[in-house]
Short mmCIF file of C-alpha atoms in Angstrom, two decimals:
data_model
loop_
_atom_site.label_atom_id
_atom_site.label_comp_id
_atom_site.label_asym_id
_atom_site.label_seq_id
_atom_site.Cartn_x
_atom_site.Cartn_y
_atom_site.Cartn_z
CA UNK A 253 41.83 -96.19 -12.49
CA UNK A 254 44.47 -93.88 -11.27
CA UNK A 255 44.58 -89.88 -12.64
CA UNK A 256 48.01 -90.81 -12.98
CA UNK A 257 47.50 -93.40 -15.32
CA UNK A 258 46.48 -94.19 -19.24
CA UNK A 259 43.74 -95.90 -18.48
CA UNK A 260 42.04 -92.62 -17.20
CA UNK A 261 43.51 -90.43 -19.97
CA UNK A 262 41.49 -92.71 -22.20
CA UNK A 263 38.46 -92.38 -20.14
CA UNK A 264 38.50 -88.20 -19.35
CA UNK A 265 39.24 -88.28 -23.49
CA UNK A 266 36.04 -90.56 -24.18
CA UNK A 267 34.20 -88.96 -21.95
CA UNK A 268 35.17 -85.75 -22.70
CA UNK A 269 34.09 -85.84 -26.66
CA UNK A 270 30.88 -87.22 -25.55
CA UNK A 271 29.70 -84.69 -23.76
CA UNK A 272 30.55 -81.89 -25.59
CA UNK A 273 30.03 -83.23 -28.90
CA UNK A 274 27.36 -85.84 -28.66
CA UNK A 275 25.03 -85.55 -25.56
CA UNK A 276 24.79 -81.48 -26.14
CA UNK A 277 21.26 -81.39 -23.87
CA UNK A 278 21.99 -80.78 -19.78
CA UNK A 279 19.54 -84.28 -19.23
CA UNK A 280 20.86 -86.39 -21.13
CA UNK A 281 24.63 -85.28 -20.09
CA UNK A 282 23.88 -85.73 -16.22
CA UNK A 283 23.52 -89.16 -17.33
CA UNK A 284 26.22 -89.47 -19.00
CA UNK A 285 28.56 -88.52 -15.99
CA UNK A 286 26.52 -90.60 -13.85
CA UNK A 287 27.43 -93.64 -16.13
CA UNK A 288 30.93 -92.89 -16.25
CA UNK A 289 31.01 -92.00 -12.59
CA UNK A 290 30.21 -95.89 -11.98
CA UNK A 291 32.42 -96.97 -14.91
CA UNK A 292 35.27 -94.38 -12.69
CA UNK A 293 34.21 -96.26 -9.31
CA UNK A 294 33.82 -99.76 -10.88
CA UNK A 295 37.04 -100.01 -12.59
CA UNK A 296 38.52 -100.11 -8.51
CA UNK A 297 35.47 -103.18 -7.36
CA UNK A 298 32.05 -103.03 -9.04
CA UNK A 299 30.72 -104.84 -6.20
CA UNK A 300 30.73 -101.18 -4.33
CA UNK A 301 28.47 -99.46 -7.25
CA UNK A 302 25.63 -101.12 -5.42
CA UNK A 303 26.82 -99.55 -1.66
CA UNK A 304 27.08 -95.34 -3.37
CA UNK A 305 23.95 -96.47 -4.80
CA UNK A 306 21.73 -97.48 -1.72
CA UNK A 307 23.47 -94.46 0.03
CA UNK A 308 22.18 -92.09 -2.72
CA UNK A 309 18.89 -93.45 -2.35
CA UNK A 310 18.27 -93.39 0.82
CA UNK A 311 19.42 -89.95 1.27
CA UNK A 312 17.31 -89.34 -1.79
CA UNK A 313 13.83 -90.03 -0.22
CA UNK A 314 14.84 -89.08 2.90
CA UNK A 315 15.32 -85.48 1.48
CA UNK A 316 11.95 -85.90 -0.35
CA UNK A 317 10.76 -87.07 3.11
CA UNK A 318 12.15 -84.10 5.37
CA UNK A 319 10.59 -81.84 2.36
CA UNK A 320 6.95 -82.85 3.44
CA UNK A 321 6.70 -82.96 7.41
CA UNK A 322 6.49 -79.63 9.44
CA UNK A 323 6.28 -82.11 12.71
CA UNK A 324 9.09 -82.05 14.28
CA UNK A 325 9.97 -85.43 16.07
CA UNK A 326 9.75 -86.57 12.94
CA UNK A 327 11.99 -84.65 10.75
CA UNK A 328 14.83 -85.22 13.74
CA UNK A 329 13.99 -89.09 13.19
CA UNK A 330 14.14 -88.67 9.87
CA UNK A 331 17.46 -86.95 10.01
CA UNK A 332 18.65 -89.74 12.97
CA UNK A 333 17.36 -92.37 10.10
CA UNK A 334 20.48 -90.32 7.70
CA UNK A 335 23.07 -90.31 10.22
CA UNK A 336 22.70 -93.66 11.47
CA UNK A 337 22.42 -95.06 8.24
CA UNK A 338 25.54 -93.35 6.70
CA UNK A 339 28.20 -93.75 9.30
CA UNK A 340 26.59 -96.78 10.16
CA UNK A 341 28.03 -97.80 6.68
CA UNK A 342 31.15 -96.01 7.30
CA UNK A 343 31.84 -97.17 10.74
CA UNK A 344 31.40 -100.80 9.44
CA UNK A 345 33.46 -101.23 6.73
CA UNK A 346 35.95 -98.62 7.30
CA UNK A 347 35.87 -99.58 12.56
CA UNK A 348 34.49 -102.83 12.46
CA UNK A 349 38.11 -104.48 13.19
CA UNK A 350 39.62 -101.89 14.96
CA UNK A 351 36.86 -101.34 17.53
CA UNK A 352 37.21 -105.64 18.06
CA UNK A 353 41.08 -105.64 18.25
CA UNK A 354 41.06 -102.52 20.51
CA UNK A 355 38.37 -104.15 22.83
CA UNK A 356 40.50 -107.61 22.36
CA UNK A 357 43.92 -105.75 23.35
CA UNK A 358 42.34 -104.01 26.66
CA UNK A 359 41.25 -106.96 28.09
CA UNK A 360 44.62 -108.75 27.14
CA UNK A 361 46.10 -105.82 28.72
CA UNK A 362 44.42 -106.89 32.36
CA UNK A 363 45.46 -110.76 31.94
CA UNK A 364 42.22 -111.71 30.56
CA UNK A 365 42.26 -113.58 26.95
CA UNK A 366 39.70 -113.23 24.23
CA UNK A 367 39.29 -115.03 21.15
CA UNK A 368 36.40 -112.79 18.72
CA UNK A 369 36.33 -113.10 15.21
CA UNK A 370 37.77 -110.27 12.97
CA UNK A 371 35.91 -110.20 9.83
CA UNK A 372 38.01 -109.68 5.92
CA UNK A 373 36.42 -107.10 5.42
CA UNK A 374 37.81 -104.58 2.19
CA UNK A 375 36.84 -100.51 2.55
CA UNK A 376 35.56 -99.57 -0.72
CA UNK A 377 37.38 -97.31 -1.77
CA UNK A 378 36.54 -93.47 -0.68
CA UNK A 379 33.23 -93.96 1.18
CA UNK A 380 34.46 -91.13 3.56
CA UNK A 381 34.59 -88.87 1.19
CA UNK A 382 31.12 -89.36 -0.33
CA UNK A 383 29.40 -90.32 2.96
CA UNK A 384 30.25 -87.29 4.11
CA UNK A 385 28.94 -85.75 1.10
CA UNK A 386 25.58 -87.42 0.84
CA UNK A 387 25.45 -86.73 4.63
CA UNK A 388 25.91 -82.67 4.28
CA UNK A 389 22.50 -82.99 2.25
CA UNK A 390 20.23 -84.52 4.29
CA UNK A 391 20.96 -81.85 7.07
CA UNK A 392 20.80 -78.76 4.90
CA UNK A 393 17.75 -79.85 3.72
CA UNK A 394 16.59 -80.52 7.55
CA UNK A 395 17.82 -77.20 9.01
CA UNK A 396 16.06 -75.24 5.72
CA UNK A 397 19.60 -74.33 3.87
CA UNK A 398 18.86 -76.60 1.35
CA UNK A 399 15.09 -77.64 -1.19
CA UNK A 400 15.19 -80.75 -2.30
CA UNK A 401 15.77 -82.61 -5.46
CA UNK A 402 13.05 -84.70 -7.85
CA UNK A 403 15.89 -85.21 -10.35
CA UNK A 404 17.81 -88.67 -9.09
CA UNK A 405 19.87 -88.53 -11.88
CA UNK A 406 20.75 -85.71 -11.54
CA UNK A 407 21.40 -86.43 -7.62
CA UNK A 408 23.40 -89.22 -7.85
CA UNK A 409 25.40 -87.24 -10.28
CA UNK A 410 26.49 -85.03 -7.48
CA UNK A 411 26.82 -88.20 -5.42
CA UNK A 412 29.14 -89.97 -7.15
CA UNK A 413 30.97 -86.94 -9.44
CA UNK A 414 33.83 -89.44 -10.75
CA UNK A 415 36.67 -86.02 -10.75
CA UNK A 416 36.20 -85.52 -6.58
CA UNK A 417 34.45 -89.06 -6.09
CA UNK A 418 36.61 -91.05 -4.00
CA UNK A 419 39.18 -88.66 -3.03
CA UNK A 420 37.59 -85.39 -2.20
CA UNK A 421 37.15 -82.05 -2.11
CA UNK A 422 34.50 -82.44 0.00
CA UNK A 423 31.65 -80.84 -1.91
CA UNK A 424 28.66 -79.20 -0.02
CA UNK A 425 25.23 -80.43 -1.71
CA UNK A 426 24.45 -76.36 -1.45
CA UNK A 427 27.34 -75.56 -4.25
CA UNK A 428 27.81 -78.55 -6.98
CA UNK A 429 23.84 -79.61 -6.43
CA UNK A 430 23.02 -76.88 -8.23
CA UNK A 431 25.43 -76.86 -11.09
CA UNK A 432 23.46 -79.82 -12.43
CA UNK A 433 20.57 -77.74 -13.07
CA UNK A 434 22.14 -75.25 -15.15
CA UNK A 435 22.59 -75.58 -18.42
CA UNK A 436 26.31 -75.87 -19.29
CA UNK A 437 28.34 -74.52 -21.89
CA UNK A 438 32.23 -74.71 -23.31
CA UNK A 439 34.13 -72.12 -20.96
CA UNK A 440 37.25 -72.47 -22.96
CA UNK A 441 38.57 -70.17 -20.22
CA UNK A 442 37.65 -72.45 -17.59
CA UNK A 443 38.91 -75.63 -19.78
CA UNK A 444 42.12 -73.75 -19.92
CA UNK A 445 42.19 -73.28 -15.73
CA UNK A 446 41.11 -76.81 -15.46
CA UNK A 447 44.59 -78.76 -17.71
CA UNK A 448 46.78 -75.44 -16.29
CA UNK A 449 45.11 -77.42 -12.57
CA UNK A 450 45.57 -81.01 -13.66
CA UNK A 451 49.15 -80.25 -15.20
CA UNK A 452 50.54 -78.47 -11.92
CA UNK A 453 48.20 -81.48 -9.92
CA UNK A 454 50.64 -84.14 -11.95
CA UNK A 455 53.85 -82.82 -11.24
CA UNK A 456 53.04 -82.58 -7.77
CA UNK A 457 52.03 -86.34 -7.84
CA UNK A 458 54.62 -87.71 -9.77
CA UNK A 459 57.46 -85.41 -9.51
CA UNK A 460 56.75 -84.78 -5.97
CA UNK A 461 55.78 -86.60 -3.88
CA UNK A 462 56.02 -89.65 -5.47
CA UNK A 463 59.71 -89.07 -5.48
CA UNK A 464 59.60 -88.50 -1.05
CA UNK A 465 57.47 -91.41 -0.95
CA UNK A 466 59.84 -93.53 -1.62
CA UNK A 467 62.81 -92.43 0.66
CA UNK A 468 60.10 -91.85 3.45
CA UNK A 469 59.28 -95.88 2.26
CA UNK A 470 63.11 -96.84 3.45
CA UNK A 471 63.49 -94.41 6.06
CA UNK A 472 60.50 -95.21 8.13
CA UNK A 473 60.99 -98.94 7.11
CA UNK A 474 63.77 -99.04 9.35
CA UNK A 475 64.00 -96.75 11.01
CA UNK A 476 65.77 -98.24 13.85
CA UNK A 477 69.58 -98.23 11.81
CA UNK A 478 68.82 -94.62 11.08
CA UNK A 479 70.85 -91.88 12.12
CA UNK A 480 69.09 -88.42 13.54
CA UNK A 481 69.30 -86.64 10.65
CA UNK A 482 68.26 -89.34 8.49
CA UNK A 483 65.00 -89.33 10.47
CA UNK A 484 63.81 -85.88 10.66
CA UNK A 485 64.87 -86.09 6.46
CA UNK A 486 62.15 -88.68 6.53
CA UNK A 487 59.58 -86.48 8.21
CA UNK A 488 60.00 -83.54 6.35
CA UNK A 489 59.65 -85.45 3.42
CA UNK A 490 56.64 -86.83 4.35
CA UNK A 491 55.21 -83.71 5.09
CA UNK A 492 55.81 -82.44 1.24
CA UNK A 493 54.63 -86.18 0.15
CA UNK A 494 51.26 -86.48 1.92
CA UNK A 495 50.93 -82.07 1.13
CA UNK A 496 51.65 -83.32 -3.03
CA UNK A 497 50.06 -86.11 -2.85
CA UNK A 498 47.05 -85.11 -1.69
CA UNK A 499 46.32 -81.76 -2.66
CA UNK A 500 47.88 -82.94 -6.28
CA UNK A 501 44.74 -85.51 -6.39
CA UNK A 502 42.49 -81.86 -5.54
CA UNK A 503 43.63 -80.11 -8.22
CA UNK A 504 43.73 -82.72 -10.79
CA UNK A 505 40.24 -83.21 -9.39
CA UNK A 506 38.94 -80.20 -9.30
CA UNK A 507 40.40 -79.56 -13.04
CA UNK A 508 38.83 -82.25 -13.88
CA UNK A 509 35.69 -81.00 -13.09
CA UNK A 510 36.94 -77.66 -14.87
CA UNK A 511 36.61 -79.41 -18.00
CA UNK A 512 33.18 -80.53 -18.07
CA UNK A 513 32.14 -76.58 -16.45
CA UNK A 514 31.41 -77.51 -13.40
CA UNK A 515 33.66 -75.66 -10.19
CA UNK A 516 34.33 -77.36 -7.18
CA UNK A 517 35.41 -75.60 -3.74
CA UNK A 518 39.70 -75.00 -3.11
CA UNK A 519 40.87 -77.72 -1.16
CA UNK A 520 44.14 -76.42 -0.26
CA UNK A 521 45.60 -73.07 0.09
CA UNK A 522 49.79 -73.34 0.06
CA UNK A 523 49.66 -74.05 3.80
CA UNK A 524 53.20 -74.45 4.72
CA UNK A 525 53.41 -70.79 4.35
CA UNK A 526 50.87 -70.39 7.76
CA UNK A 527 52.08 -68.56 10.47
CA UNK A 528 50.28 -70.42 12.86
CA UNK A 529 48.64 -73.90 13.09
CA UNK A 530 45.28 -72.38 13.41
CA UNK A 531 46.09 -70.70 9.83
CA UNK A 532 47.15 -73.77 8.85
CA UNK A 533 44.08 -75.39 9.79
CA UNK A 534 42.01 -72.33 7.32
CA UNK A 535 44.76 -73.56 4.51
CA UNK A 536 44.65 -77.79 4.63
CA UNK A 537 42.15 -79.71 3.54
CA UNK A 538 39.35 -77.13 3.81
CA UNK A 539 36.39 -79.00 2.45
CA UNK A 540 36.35 -81.07 4.98
CA UNK A 541 37.80 -78.65 8.20
CA UNK A 542 34.92 -76.25 7.60
CA UNK A 543 32.44 -80.24 7.36
CA UNK A 544 34.20 -79.92 10.43
CA UNK A 545 33.25 -76.55 11.86
CA UNK A 546 29.99 -76.17 10.57
CA UNK A 547 28.04 -80.05 10.59
CA UNK A 548 30.30 -80.78 14.92
CA UNK A 549 32.60 -77.82 16.13
CA UNK A 550 29.56 -74.79 15.36
CA UNK A 551 26.76 -76.46 17.23
CA UNK A 552 28.89 -78.09 19.58
CA UNK A 553 29.30 -73.86 20.85
CA UNK A 554 32.10 -73.86 18.57
CA UNK A 555 34.22 -71.27 20.81
CA UNK A 556 31.45 -70.06 22.56
CA UNK A 557 30.61 -70.85 26.19
CA UNK A 558 33.04 -71.57 29.15
CA UNK A 559 36.70 -72.39 29.18
CA UNK A 560 35.65 -76.17 29.77
CA UNK A 561 33.30 -76.10 27.05
CA UNK A 562 35.59 -74.41 24.42
CA UNK A 563 38.95 -77.11 25.62
CA UNK A 564 35.71 -79.36 24.96
CA UNK A 565 35.23 -78.59 21.93
CA UNK A 566 38.77 -78.11 20.04
CA UNK A 567 39.45 -81.49 20.87
CA UNK A 568 36.18 -83.32 20.03
CA UNK A 569 37.32 -81.71 16.76
CA UNK A 570 40.33 -82.60 16.52
CA UNK A 571 40.04 -86.39 17.59
CA UNK A 572 37.05 -86.11 15.40
CA UNK A 573 38.99 -84.54 11.83
CA UNK A 574 42.34 -87.64 13.73
CA UNK A 575 39.62 -90.75 13.31
CA UNK A 576 37.62 -89.71 10.20
CA UNK A 577 41.62 -90.70 8.59
CA UNK A 578 41.93 -94.22 9.62
CA UNK A 579 40.52 -96.96 11.71
CA UNK A 580 44.61 -96.58 14.43
CA UNK A 581 45.31 -94.98 17.01
CA UNK A 582 48.32 -92.92 15.49
CA UNK A 583 45.39 -90.90 13.68
CA UNK A 584 43.73 -89.88 16.55
CA UNK A 585 47.31 -88.79 18.32
CA UNK A 586 48.08 -87.42 15.28
CA UNK A 587 44.56 -85.22 15.76
CA UNK A 588 44.98 -85.42 19.76
CA UNK A 589 48.74 -82.81 19.39
CA UNK A 590 46.42 -80.69 16.24
CA UNK A 591 44.50 -80.02 19.33
CA UNK A 592 47.37 -79.13 21.89
CA UNK A 593 48.29 -76.61 19.30
CA UNK A 594 45.88 -74.78 18.94
CA UNK A 595 44.28 -74.83 22.08
CA UNK A 596 46.43 -72.10 23.23
CA UNK A 597 46.23 -70.17 20.14
CA UNK A 598 41.97 -70.44 20.54
CA UNK A 599 41.97 -69.06 24.62
CA UNK A 600 44.58 -66.25 23.92
CA UNK A 601 42.22 -64.85 20.95
CA UNK A 602 44.62 -65.53 18.69
CA UNK A 603 43.01 -68.04 16.37
CA UNK A 604 42.29 -65.28 13.88
CA UNK A 605 45.61 -63.72 14.09
CA UNK A 606 46.84 -64.41 10.81
CA UNK A 607 44.25 -63.79 8.81
CA UNK A 608 45.97 -61.62 5.34
CA UNK A 609 48.42 -63.22 3.05
CA UNK A 610 52.32 -63.88 4.23
CA UNK A 611 54.25 -61.44 2.58
CA UNK A 612 51.51 -59.54 1.28
CA UNK A 613 52.80 -56.44 0.54
CA UNK A 614 57.00 -57.93 -0.67
CA UNK A 615 58.53 -60.28 -1.80
CA UNK A 616 59.81 -62.52 0.69
CA UNK A 617 58.59 -62.70 5.13
CA UNK A 618 59.88 -60.19 7.16
CA UNK A 619 62.16 -62.28 10.23
CA UNK A 620 59.18 -62.87 11.64
CA UNK A 621 57.19 -64.57 9.08
CA UNK A 622 59.97 -66.51 8.53
CA UNK A 623 60.53 -67.86 12.15
CA UNK A 624 56.17 -68.13 12.83
CA UNK A 625 56.36 -70.20 9.45
CA UNK A 626 59.01 -72.69 9.79
CA UNK A 627 57.94 -72.87 13.79
CA UNK A 628 54.80 -73.95 12.27
CA UNK A 629 55.65 -76.54 9.89
CA UNK A 630 58.08 -78.10 12.67
CA UNK A 631 55.29 -78.60 14.37
CA UNK A 632 52.98 -79.89 12.28
CA UNK A 633 56.49 -82.41 10.85
CA UNK A 634 55.92 -83.77 14.39
CA UNK A 635 53.11 -84.15 14.31
CA UNK A 636 52.59 -86.14 11.14
CA UNK A 637 55.10 -88.42 12.18
CA UNK A 638 52.18 -90.34 14.11
CA UNK A 639 50.18 -89.91 11.23
CA UNK A 640 52.59 -91.89 9.62
CA UNK A 641 54.64 -94.17 11.72
CA UNK A 642 52.12 -98.10 12.27
CA UNK A 643 51.70 -97.56 15.53
CA UNK A 644 52.28 -95.40 18.40
CA UNK A 645 55.30 -96.90 19.60
CA UNK A 646 57.07 -96.91 16.13
CA UNK A 647 56.21 -92.96 16.77
CA UNK A 648 58.21 -92.41 19.88
CA UNK A 649 60.87 -94.37 19.35
CA UNK A 650 60.98 -92.88 16.11
CA UNK A 651 60.89 -89.00 18.03
CA UNK A 652 63.45 -90.80 20.68
CA UNK A 653 65.58 -92.12 17.84
CA UNK A 654 65.74 -88.57 16.43
CA UNK A 655 67.14 -87.02 19.91
CA UNK A 656 69.31 -89.63 20.10
CA UNK A 657 73.33 -87.93 20.08
CA UNK A 658 74.84 -90.92 20.22
CA UNK A 659 73.35 -91.60 16.57
CA UNK A 660 72.12 -88.28 15.41
CA UNK A 661 75.14 -87.43 12.77
CA UNK A 662 75.45 -89.99 10.36
CA UNK A 663 79.31 -91.43 8.87
CA UNK A 664 77.13 -90.87 5.52
CA UNK A 665 74.55 -88.40 4.25
CA UNK A 666 72.10 -90.83 2.19
CA UNK A 667 68.40 -90.14 0.89
CA UNK A 668 68.88 -87.00 -0.24
CA UNK A 669 68.21 -86.47 -4.29
CA UNK A 670 64.57 -85.53 -3.85
CA UNK A 671 66.40 -82.13 -1.53
CA UNK A 672 66.62 -80.74 -4.99
CA UNK A 673 63.30 -81.18 -6.26
CA UNK A 674 61.12 -79.40 -2.85
CA UNK A 675 63.68 -76.26 -3.28
CA UNK A 676 62.52 -75.15 -6.98
CA UNK A 677 58.92 -76.60 -5.61
CA UNK A 678 58.74 -74.89 -2.43
CA UNK A 679 60.06 -71.45 -4.64
CA UNK A 680 57.25 -72.14 -7.61
CA UNK A 681 54.92 -71.77 -4.60
CA UNK A 682 55.98 -68.68 -2.83
CA UNK A 683 56.51 -66.89 -6.07
CA UNK A 684 52.44 -68.42 -6.71
CA UNK A 685 50.82 -67.83 -2.98
CA UNK A 686 48.54 -65.27 -4.39
CA UNK A 687 47.33 -67.06 -7.49
CA UNK A 688 45.17 -70.42 -7.19
CA UNK A 689 47.89 -71.86 -9.15
CA UNK A 690 51.45 -71.42 -9.48
CA UNK A 691 51.40 -72.59 -13.59
CA UNK A 692 50.42 -68.95 -14.47
CA UNK A 693 52.81 -67.18 -16.94
CA UNK A 694 53.56 -64.21 -18.83
CA UNK A 695 52.17 -64.69 -22.33
CA UNK A 696 55.84 -64.37 -23.64
CA UNK A 697 56.88 -67.15 -21.88
CA UNK A 698 54.13 -69.58 -20.83
CA UNK A 699 54.37 -71.84 -23.42
CA UNK A 700 58.26 -72.94 -22.99
CA UNK A 701 56.58 -73.61 -19.36
CA UNK A 702 55.11 -75.13 -19.94
CA UNK A 703 55.82 -77.67 -23.01
CA UNK A 704 59.42 -77.70 -19.94
CA UNK A 705 56.06 -79.04 -17.27
CA UNK A 706 55.01 -81.75 -19.70
CA UNK A 707 58.54 -82.70 -20.54
CA UNK A 708 59.45 -83.33 -16.86
CA UNK A 709 56.20 -84.52 -16.39
CA UNK A 710 56.80 -87.91 -19.18
CA UNK A 711 60.26 -88.07 -17.86
CA UNK A 712 58.94 -89.13 -13.90
CA UNK A 713 55.73 -90.88 -15.44
CA UNK A 714 58.20 -93.19 -17.33
CA UNK A 715 60.52 -94.14 -13.77
CA UNK A 716 57.16 -94.24 -11.92
CA UNK A 717 55.70 -96.85 -10.60
CA UNK A 718 51.91 -95.64 -11.12
CA UNK A 719 51.45 -95.45 -6.96
CA UNK A 720 48.50 -94.55 -5.79
CA UNK A 721 46.57 -91.52 -3.93
CA UNK A 722 47.78 -91.49 0.06
CA UNK A 723 43.72 -90.48 0.79
CA UNK A 724 42.88 -93.26 -1.26
CA UNK A 725 42.97 -95.14 1.98
CA UNK A 726 40.85 -92.79 3.45
#
């Protein structure tokens, strides 16, 4: 069930009416959320409902067991059990065939032929997200930051909460779980902000991301026959496709949660206006970046220790982040490139230079800020080429074709139709960069703008094939 589908509109309307007008008690509201979330998830493949239920049951039980014992060895064993189960489940469904194929290819490169059977494994949608969400619960209990709950319904609702179930934000138990214990009253202003976020998220997905996707697919599928200019355009289009696709989903998820009285964490904060890679990663996929920071990077030592340890920690965090995205060496290469981009800032103690807002007291950025933004976007877009390519070889050939000046300039410039949309989108985002989301207008004009964006959305939806969100595959 896609957010940009008629089925979801009907589903959301029914659940909203039942939630606020029929099931008014906290317990029945939580039960409704749980049932609705399982219906939402089962819409893709009902067989994987058993998987999310098992994950819920395991971490719920381990959380209670952690509370009952103060024995250090037993507590570590329980924590390791949670890690082994969740990461083992994720590893099997997401990485089993990758490791098998990599093993065979490694031996083949040495001239040894191996015959190992792979499995036809279907990747459960959202498994990378909800496993990290349940892990945060167990880890925080182990660290003493959170008390385990005995309310299974509330915990199961936290794990499977449908707005952010399949593509985040990856919520911490310390933030989202307590909201299931508090009585929720309908908040008109919160619901209105939620509707604005949903509208803007749909605009980003349907108008920008899907328009770019068509061109990206054409260019990357036939990059050998494209000019250097077209390949640069393809990389830029993909940068905006993945941003608008993923942040659009996050906006819709956060907005939908607000309709039911829940507040989710912000996941994107205008990342393409970053002045260096460190700032970019403070603004991009914030829920995942902070998860890795708190549960992996800091426990490894973070930026403390010797130079060797600092370098190790940076590469570990970025390579794991890349591998989290998918079972392909291209994602690992993408993570490695970002580590290389980030490392000079860390080693020169400049990784926290740009904590203020860009062009904080002016309408336009200074020349220095503009160059910094463009350079950061250039680095990010270069890395996206590896992220989007099918293989490392394809990515290298794509880049090689860009710098082949013999075919750099095209005879006819094609793939131009998304450029006006991107220009308008960048202007809107820049104008709104100090706000949580762009669709905040003066009372005098807001109705006109809302109607305008709705009509634009309807126009693009009528011509759209309702493509799925990119991060569903992760």
